[in-house]
Coordinates of C-alpha atoms in Angstrom, one line a residue:
X1 CA -18.2 -136.2 -7.0
X2 CA -15.6 -134.2 -9.0
X3 CA -12.1 -134.5 -7.4
X4 CA -10.2 -132.5 -10.2
X5 CA -11.0 -130.3 -13.1
X6 CA -9.3 -129.3 -16.3
X7 CA -8.7 -125.6 -16.9
X8 CA -11.8 -125.7 -19.3
X9 CA -14.0 -126.9 -16.4
X10 CA -14.3 -130.5 -17.4
X11 CA -14.0 -133.3 -14.8
X12 CA -10.5 -135.1 -14.9
X13 CA -10.8 -137.3 -11.9
X14 CA -14.0 -138.3 -10.0
X15 CA -14.0 -139.5 -6.5
X16 CA -15.2 -143.1 -5.6
X17 CA -19.0 -143.0 -5.3
X18 CA -20.3 -142.2 -1.9
X19 CA -23.4 -143.7 -0.3
X20 CA -26.3 -141.5 -0.2
X21 CA -29.2 -141.5 2.5
X22 CA -32.6 -139.8 2.9
X23 CA -33.2 -137.8 5.9
X24 CA -36.7 -135.8 6.3
X25 CA -37.4 -136.3 2.6
X26 CA -34.0 -134.7 1.4
X27 CA -31.1 -136.9 -0.1
X28 CA -27.6 -136.5 1.7
X29 CA -24.3 -137.6 0.3
X30 CA -22.3 -139.5 3.2
X31 CA -18.7 -139.0 3.6
X32 CA -16.2 -141.1 5.5
X33 CA -14.8 -139.5 8.8
X34 CA -11.1 -138.6 8.8
X35 CA -8.8 -140.6 11.2
X36 CA -5.5 -138.8 11.2
X37 CA -2.4 -140.6 12.5
X38 CA -1.4 -137.5 14.3
X39 CA -3.3 -134.3 15.3
X40 CA -1.7 -131.2 16.5
X41 CA -3.9 -128.6 18.5
X42 CA -3.0 -125.4 20.2
X43 CA -4.7 -124.4 23.5
X44 CA -4.6 -121.3 25.7
X45 CA -4.1 -123.2 28.9
X46 CA -3.5 -126.9 30.0
X47 CA -2.9 -128.6 33.1
X48 CA -0.4 -131.6 33.8
X49 CA -3.1 -134.1 33.2
X50 CA -3.6 -132.8 29.6
X51 CA -7.1 -131.0 30.1
X52 CA -7.2 -128.2 27.7
X53 CA -8.9 -124.7 27.8
X54 CA -9.3 -122.6 24.6
X55 CA -9.9 -118.9 24.2
X56 CA -12.4 -117.1 22.1
X57 CA -12.8 -118.5 18.5
X58 CA -9.5 -120.2 18.9
X59 CA -11.4 -123.4 19.9
X60 CA -12.6 -123.7 16.4
X61 CA -11.6 -127.1 15.0
X62 CA -9.1 -127.9 17.8
X63 CA -11.3 -130.0 19.9
X64 CA -12.5 -132.2 16.9
X65 CA -8.9 -132.7 15.6
X66 CA -8.1 -134.0 19.1
X67 CA -11.0 -136.2 19.3
X68 CA -10.4 -137.7 15.7
X69 CA -6.4 -138.3 16.2
X70 CA -4.8 -141.5 16.9
X71 CA -2.0 -139.4 18.6
X72 CA -2.8 -135.8 19.7
X73 CA 0.1 -133.4 20.6
X74 CA -1.1 -130.3 22.2
X75 CA 0.6 -127.0 22.5
X76 CA -0.5 -124.7 25.3
X77 CA 0.5 -121.0 26.1
X78 CA 0.5 -121.8 30.0
X79 CA 0.6 -125.2 31.7
X80 CA -0.5 -125.4 35.3
X81 CA -0.5 -128.1 37.9
X82 CA -3.4 -130.6 38.0
X83 CA -6.3 -129.2 40.1
X84 CA -5.5 -125.6 39.4
X85 CA -8.1 -125.5 36.5
X86 CA -11.8 -125.6 37.5
X87 CA -13.3 -128.6 36.2
X88 CA -16.1 -126.5 34.8
X89 CA -13.7 -124.4 32.6
X90 CA -12.2 -127.4 31.0
X91 CA -13.2 -127.7 27.2
X92 CA -11.3 -130.8 26.3
X93 CA -10.5 -133.9 28.6
X94 CA -7.0 -135.0 29.0
X95 CA -7.8 -138.4 27.9
X96 CA -7.6 -137.3 24.4
X97 CA -4.1 -135.7 24.8
X98 CA -0.8 -137.9 24.5
X99 CA 1.9 -135.3 24.4
X100 CA 1.9 -131.9 26.0
X101 CA 4.2 -129.0 24.9
X102 CA 4.6 -125.7 26.6
X103 CA 4.5 -122.9 23.6
X104 CA 7.5 -120.5 24.3
X105 CA 6.7 -118.4 21.6
X106 CA 3.1 -117.2 21.3
X107 CA 3.1 -114.7 18.7
X108 CA -0.2 -114.6 17.0
X109 CA -0.5 -112.9 13.6
X110 CA -3.6 -111.2 12.6
X111 CA -4.6 -112.3 9.1
X112 CA -7.1 -109.7 8.3
X113 CA -7.2 -106.6 10.7
X114 CA -10.4 -104.9 10.4
X115 CA -11.3 -101.9 12.7
X116 CA -14.1 -99.2 12.8
X117 CA -14.8 -95.7 14.2
X118 CA -17.7 -95.1 16.8
X119 CA -20.9 -93.5 15.0
X120 CA -19.4 -94.2 11.5
X121 CA -21.5 -96.1 9.2
X122 CA -19.9 -97.4 6.0
X123 CA -20.7 -95.6 2.8
X124 CA -21.4 -98.0 0.2
X125 CA -22.8 -96.9 -3.0
X126 CA -23.7 -98.1 -6.5
X127 CA -24.9 -101.7 -7.2
X128 CA -23.2 -103.2 -4.3
X129 CA -24.7 -100.8 -1.9
X130 CA -28.1 -101.4 -3.2
X131 CA -27.6 -105.3 -2.5
X132 CA -26.2 -104.6 0.9
X133 CA -29.0 -102.3 2.1
X134 CA -31.7 -104.5 0.6
X135 CA -30.1 -107.6 2.3
X136 CA -30.4 -105.8 5.7
X137 CA -34.2 -105.7 5.1
X138 CA -34.2 -109.5 5.6
X139 CA -33.6 -109.1 9.3
X140 CA -36.4 -109.5 11.8
X141 CA -36.2 -108.8 15.4
X142 CA -35.0 -111.8 17.4
X143 CA -33.5 -113.6 14.7
X144 CA -30.3 -115.8 14.9
X145 CA -28.5 -115.0 11.6
X146 CA -25.5 -116.3 9.8
X147 CA -23.7 -113.8 7.4
X148 CA -21.3 -114.8 4.7
X149 CA -18.1 -112.9 3.9
X150 CA -18.2 -109.9 1.8
X151 CA -21.6 -108.2 1.0
X152 CA -23.6 -110.3 3.7
X153 CA -21.3 -109.0 6.3
X154 CA -21.7 -105.5 5.2
X155 CA -25.4 -105.9 5.7
X156 CA -24.8 -106.0 9.5
X157 CA -24.0 -102.2 9.4
X158 CA -27.6 -101.4 8.5
X159 CA -29.7 -103.3 11.0
X160 CA -32.5 -101.0 11.9
X161 CA -32.3 -99.1 15.0
X162 CA -34.1 -100.7 18.0
X163 CA -34.0 -104.1 16.2
X164 CA -31.9 -107.0 17.9
X165 CA -30.6 -109.9 16.1
X166 CA -28.0 -112.5 17.1
X167 CA -25.2 -113.0 14.6
X168 CA -23.2 -116.4 14.6
X169 CA -19.8 -116.9 13.3
X170 CA -19.5 -120.7 12.2
X171 CA -15.9 -120.8 13.5
X172 CA -17.3 -120.8 17.0
X173 CA -18.9 -117.4 18.3
X174 CA -22.7 -116.6 19.0
X175 CA -23.1 -112.8 19.6
X176 CA -20.7 -111.4 17.0
X177 CA -20.0 -107.8 17.4
X178 CA -18.7 -105.0 15.2
X179 CA -15.1 -104.7 14.4
X180 CA -12.9 -103.4 17.2
X181 CA -13.1 -99.7 17.6
X182 CA -9.8 -98.0 18.9
X183 CA -11.6 -94.9 19.8
X184 CA -13.5 -96.9 22.4
X185 CA -10.3 -98.3 23.6
X186 CA -10.9 -101.8 22.0
X187 CA -7.8 -103.6 20.4
X188 CA -7.9 -106.3 17.8
X189 CA -7.6 -109.6 19.3
X190 CA -6.4 -112.5 17.3
X191 CA -8.5 -115.0 19.3
X192 CA -11.7 -113.3 18.2
X193 CA -12.1 -113.5 14.6
X194 CA -15.1 -114.2 12.3
X195 CA -15.1 -117.0 9.6
X196 CA -13.5 -114.8 7.1
X197 CA -10.4 -114.5 9.6
X198 CA -11.4 -110.7 10.3
X199 CA -11.0 -109.3 13.8
X200 CA -14.2 -108.7 15.7
X201 CA -15.7 -108.1 19.0
X202 CA -18.2 -110.2 21.0
X203 CA -21.4 -108.5 22.3
X204 CA -22.5 -108.7 25.9
X205 CA -23.9 -112.1 26.5
X206 CA -21.8 -113.7 23.7
X207 CA -20.8 -117.3 23.9
X208 CA -17.6 -119.2 22.3
X209 CA -17.6 -122.8 21.3
X210 CA -16.1 -125.3 19.0
X211 CA -16.8 -125.9 15.4
X212 CA -19.0 -129.1 16.0
X213 CA -21.1 -127.2 18.4
X214 CA -21.5 -124.3 15.8
X215 CA -22.7 -126.8 13.2
X216 CA -25.0 -128.4 15.6
X217 CA -26.7 -125.1 15.8
X218 CA -26.7 -125.1 12.1
X219 CA -27.9 -128.4 11.1
X220 CA -30.4 -128.5 14.0
X221 CA -32.3 -125.6 12.6
X222 CA -31.5 -123.2 15.2
X223 CA -30.5 -120.4 12.7
X224 CA -33.4 -118.4 11.4
X225 CA -31.6 -116.7 8.4
X226 CA -28.4 -117.5 6.3
X227 CA -27.3 -114.8 3.8
X228 CA -24.4 -115.7 1.8
X229 CA -22.7 -114.8 -1.7
X230 CA -22.9 -116.8 -4.8
X231 CA -21.2 -117.3 -8.1
X232 CA -24.3 -118.8 -9.9
X233 CA -27.9 -119.6 -9.0
X234 CA -30.4 -121.7 -11.1
X235 CA -34.2 -121.3 -11.5
X236 CA -34.7 -124.3 -9.2
X237 CA -32.8 -122.9 -6.3
X238 CA -29.4 -124.7 -6.9
X239 CA -26.5 -122.8 -5.6
X240 CA -22.6 -122.7 -6.8
X241 CA -20.6 -120.5 -4.5
X242 CA -17.3 -121.9 -3.7
X243 CA -15.2 -123.1 -6.8
X244 CA -14.4 -122.0 -10.4
X245 CA -12.4 -124.7 -12.0
X246 CA -8.8 -123.8 -13.0
X247 CA -8.7 -121.3 -10.0
X248 CA -7.5 -121.7 -6.5
X249 CA -9.9 -123.6 -4.3
X250 CA -9.8 -122.2 -0.6
X251 CA -12.7 -124.5 0.3
X252 CA -16.4 -123.9 0.7
X253 CA -16.2 -123.2 4.5
X254 CA -19.6 -123.9 6.2
X255 CA -21.5 -122.9 3.3
X256 CA -22.8 -126.5 2.3
X257 CA -24.1 -127.1 5.8
X258 CA -25.6 -123.6 6.0
X259 CA -27.7 -123.9 2.8
X260 CA -28.8 -127.6 3.5
X261 CA -30.1 -126.5 6.9
X262 CA -33.7 -125.4 7.7
X263 CA -33.0 -121.7 7.8
X264 CA -34.2 -119.3 5.1
X265 CA -31.3 -119.0 2.6
X266 CA -30.7 -115.6 0.9
X267 CA -28.0 -115.2 -2.0
X268 CA -26.6 -111.8 -2.7
X269 CA -24.6 -111.2 -5.8
X270 CA -24.0 -109.0 -8.8
X271 CA -26.3 -109.9 -11.4
X272 CA -23.9 -110.7 -14.0
X273 CA -20.2 -111.5 -13.8
X274 CA -17.5 -109.4 -15.3
X275 CA -17.7 -109.2 -18.9
X276 CA -21.4 -109.6 -18.8
X277 CA -21.6 -113.6 -18.2
X278 CA -25.1 -114.6 -16.7
X279 CA -25.0 -115.8 -13.3
X280 CA -28.6 -116.8 -13.0
X281 CA -29.4 -119.8 -15.3
X282 CA -31.6 -122.6 -16.1
X283 CA -28.9 -125.1 -14.5
X284 CA -25.6 -124.0 -12.9
X285 CA -22.5 -125.0 -14.7
X286 CA -20.1 -124.6 -11.7
X287 CA -19.8 -127.3 -9.0
X288 CA -22.8 -127.0 -6.6
X289 CA -22.8 -126.0 -2.9
X290 CA -26.4 -127.1 -2.5
X291 CA -29.2 -128.4 -4.7
X292 CA -32.6 -126.7 -4.3
X293 CA -31.6 -124.6 -1.4
X294 CA -32.2 -120.9 -2.3
X295 CA -35.2 -119.1 -1.3
X296 CA -34.4 -115.6 -2.5
X297 CA -31.8 -113.9 -4.7
X298 CA -30.8 -110.3 -4.2
X299 CA -28.8 -108.7 -7.1
X300 CA -27.9 -105.2 -7.9
X301 CA -30.8 -105.4 -10.6
X302 CA -33.8 -107.0 -8.8
X303 CA -35.0 -109.4 -6.1
X304 CA -36.1 -112.8 -7.1
X305 CA -38.1 -115.3 -4.8
X306 CA -37.3 -119.0 -5.7
X307 CA -40.0 -121.6 -5.4
X308 CA -37.3 -124.2 -4.6
X309 CA -40.0 -126.7 -3.2
X310 CA -42.2 -126.5 -6.4
X311 CA -45.1 -125.3 -4.6
X312 CA -45.9 -123.0 -7.3
X313 CA -44.7 -125.1 -10.2
X314 CA -41.2 -124.0 -9.5
X315 CA -39.1 -121.2 -10.8
X316 CA -38.3 -117.6 -10.1
X317 CA -40.5 -114.7 -9.5
X318 CA -39.4 -111.1 -9.8
X319 CA -40.7 -109.3 -6.7
X320 CA -38.7 -106.1 -6.7
X321 CA -36.7 -104.1 -9.3
X322 CA -34.0 -101.4 -9.1
X323 CA -34.7 -97.8 -10.0
X324 CA -34.0 -97.3 -13.6
X325 CA -34.0 -101.0 -14.6
X326 CA -36.9 -102.7 -16.6
X327 CA -38.1 -106.1 -16.8
X328 CA -36.6 -106.4 -20.4
X329 CA -33.2 -105.4 -18.8
X330 CA -33.5 -108.2 -16.3
X331 CA -34.6 -110.6 -18.9
X332 CA -31.7 -109.8 -20.9
X333 CA -29.2 -110.4 -18.1
X334 CA -30.9 -113.5 -17.1
X335 CA -30.6 -117.1 -18.7
X336 CA -33.7 -118.6 -17.4
X337 CA -37.4 -117.6 -17.7
X338 CA -39.1 -116.2 -14.5
X339 CA -42.5 -114.9 -13.6
X340 CA -43.2 -111.3 -12.4
X341 CA -45.2 -110.3 -9.4
X342 CA -48.7 -109.2 -10.2
X343 CA -49.4 -105.4 -10.5
X344 CA -47.0 -102.7 -10.0
X345 CA -43.3 -104.0 -9.3
X346 CA -42.1 -102.5 -5.8
X347 CA -38.7 -100.7 -6.1
X348 CA -35.7 -102.0 -4.3
X349 CA -34.9 -99.7 -1.4

C-alpha cells in the first residue's frame, strides 16, 4: 500500500506487503492490530476500582484505546467510591485501567459549533442544492442511514414529511438529531457531536456506544444506506474519497468500512473539479477508498447507476439528467463511456 507520495502523486515509499484473505467472495487486506505501550483515555465518571463511564459520543475510541494499551492512564471528571456506580452503567471494566487521575480542569472546546432555528430549512441552490435534494430521494421509510460530511449531511434537512429514518454517526450515536436549536432551549454539548465534529442533538430513543460497536453495525450489514462524498469514481465502481497526494491527509474516517459493507453506497459530488478536471474516470488516479463499491453517483449534472457486480457487463448507466444539460454535455465532462437509460431520460428533481 502507498505510504508516502511525492508532490506529483507518484509513490515514494510503500508499506510492507500485507496478507489478504477472501470473505464471502470479496478480497480484504489484513492489518496488524496496534499495541501501544501507553493509552490515555478520558472518562465522564470513574470509581476507585477504575471502572469507567462515558457520556454521549465521548465514548468513541476511548474503550478501544484502553483495551489495546499495555498501560492505561484514565482521566475522569468525577471519581466516586467503589459501589456507587450501578454495575449496569459501567462501560469499561477497571481491569483495563492501571492509573486513575481526577481531571481538575474539564473545559471542553467545541471544534465546530453548529446551530439551527426551528422551522428553518436551509436554502441550498445551484448545483450543490440539486445534488443535496436529489440525494434525499434515496431515503426510504425505516432505513438505517450513515451520512458523510458536507453534502450528504445536508440531505437530512430534506427528509420527506412523515418519513422516519435512523441516522448513525460512526463516532458512536444511533438516532442522530438536527443541530441544537437555541430557540427551543437547546445548547451545544461538546459530548454530542457527529463524525465531522459538529454539535448535534440526539432524538428520542437514541443510543450512544463506542467506536467498535459502531463498526460492528456497519460491517455486520445493519446499515441500509451510505451516502458519502467523493473525489473520483471509476466506471467499475471504484471510489477515491480521502486523499490527494501532496496535500494534508486528515484520514479517511470510517469510509473504508462503510463502502465495503453490505449497505447501498451512493456517492455525491460535483461532476468536475475546479478547473474542469474530470472526476468520473475509466480508472481512478487517486488512492482508493474502496474497489468496486459504488452503487450510484449523484452529481450536479446527472445520476449514474453503477453495475459494480458486472451483472449487466459492468459500467455506468445514465438514469437522470439535470434541467438544461444534454447527454453530450455529460459525455464531454466524463472520462469514461456510459450507457443511457432507454426512452426519455427523467429529469433530476
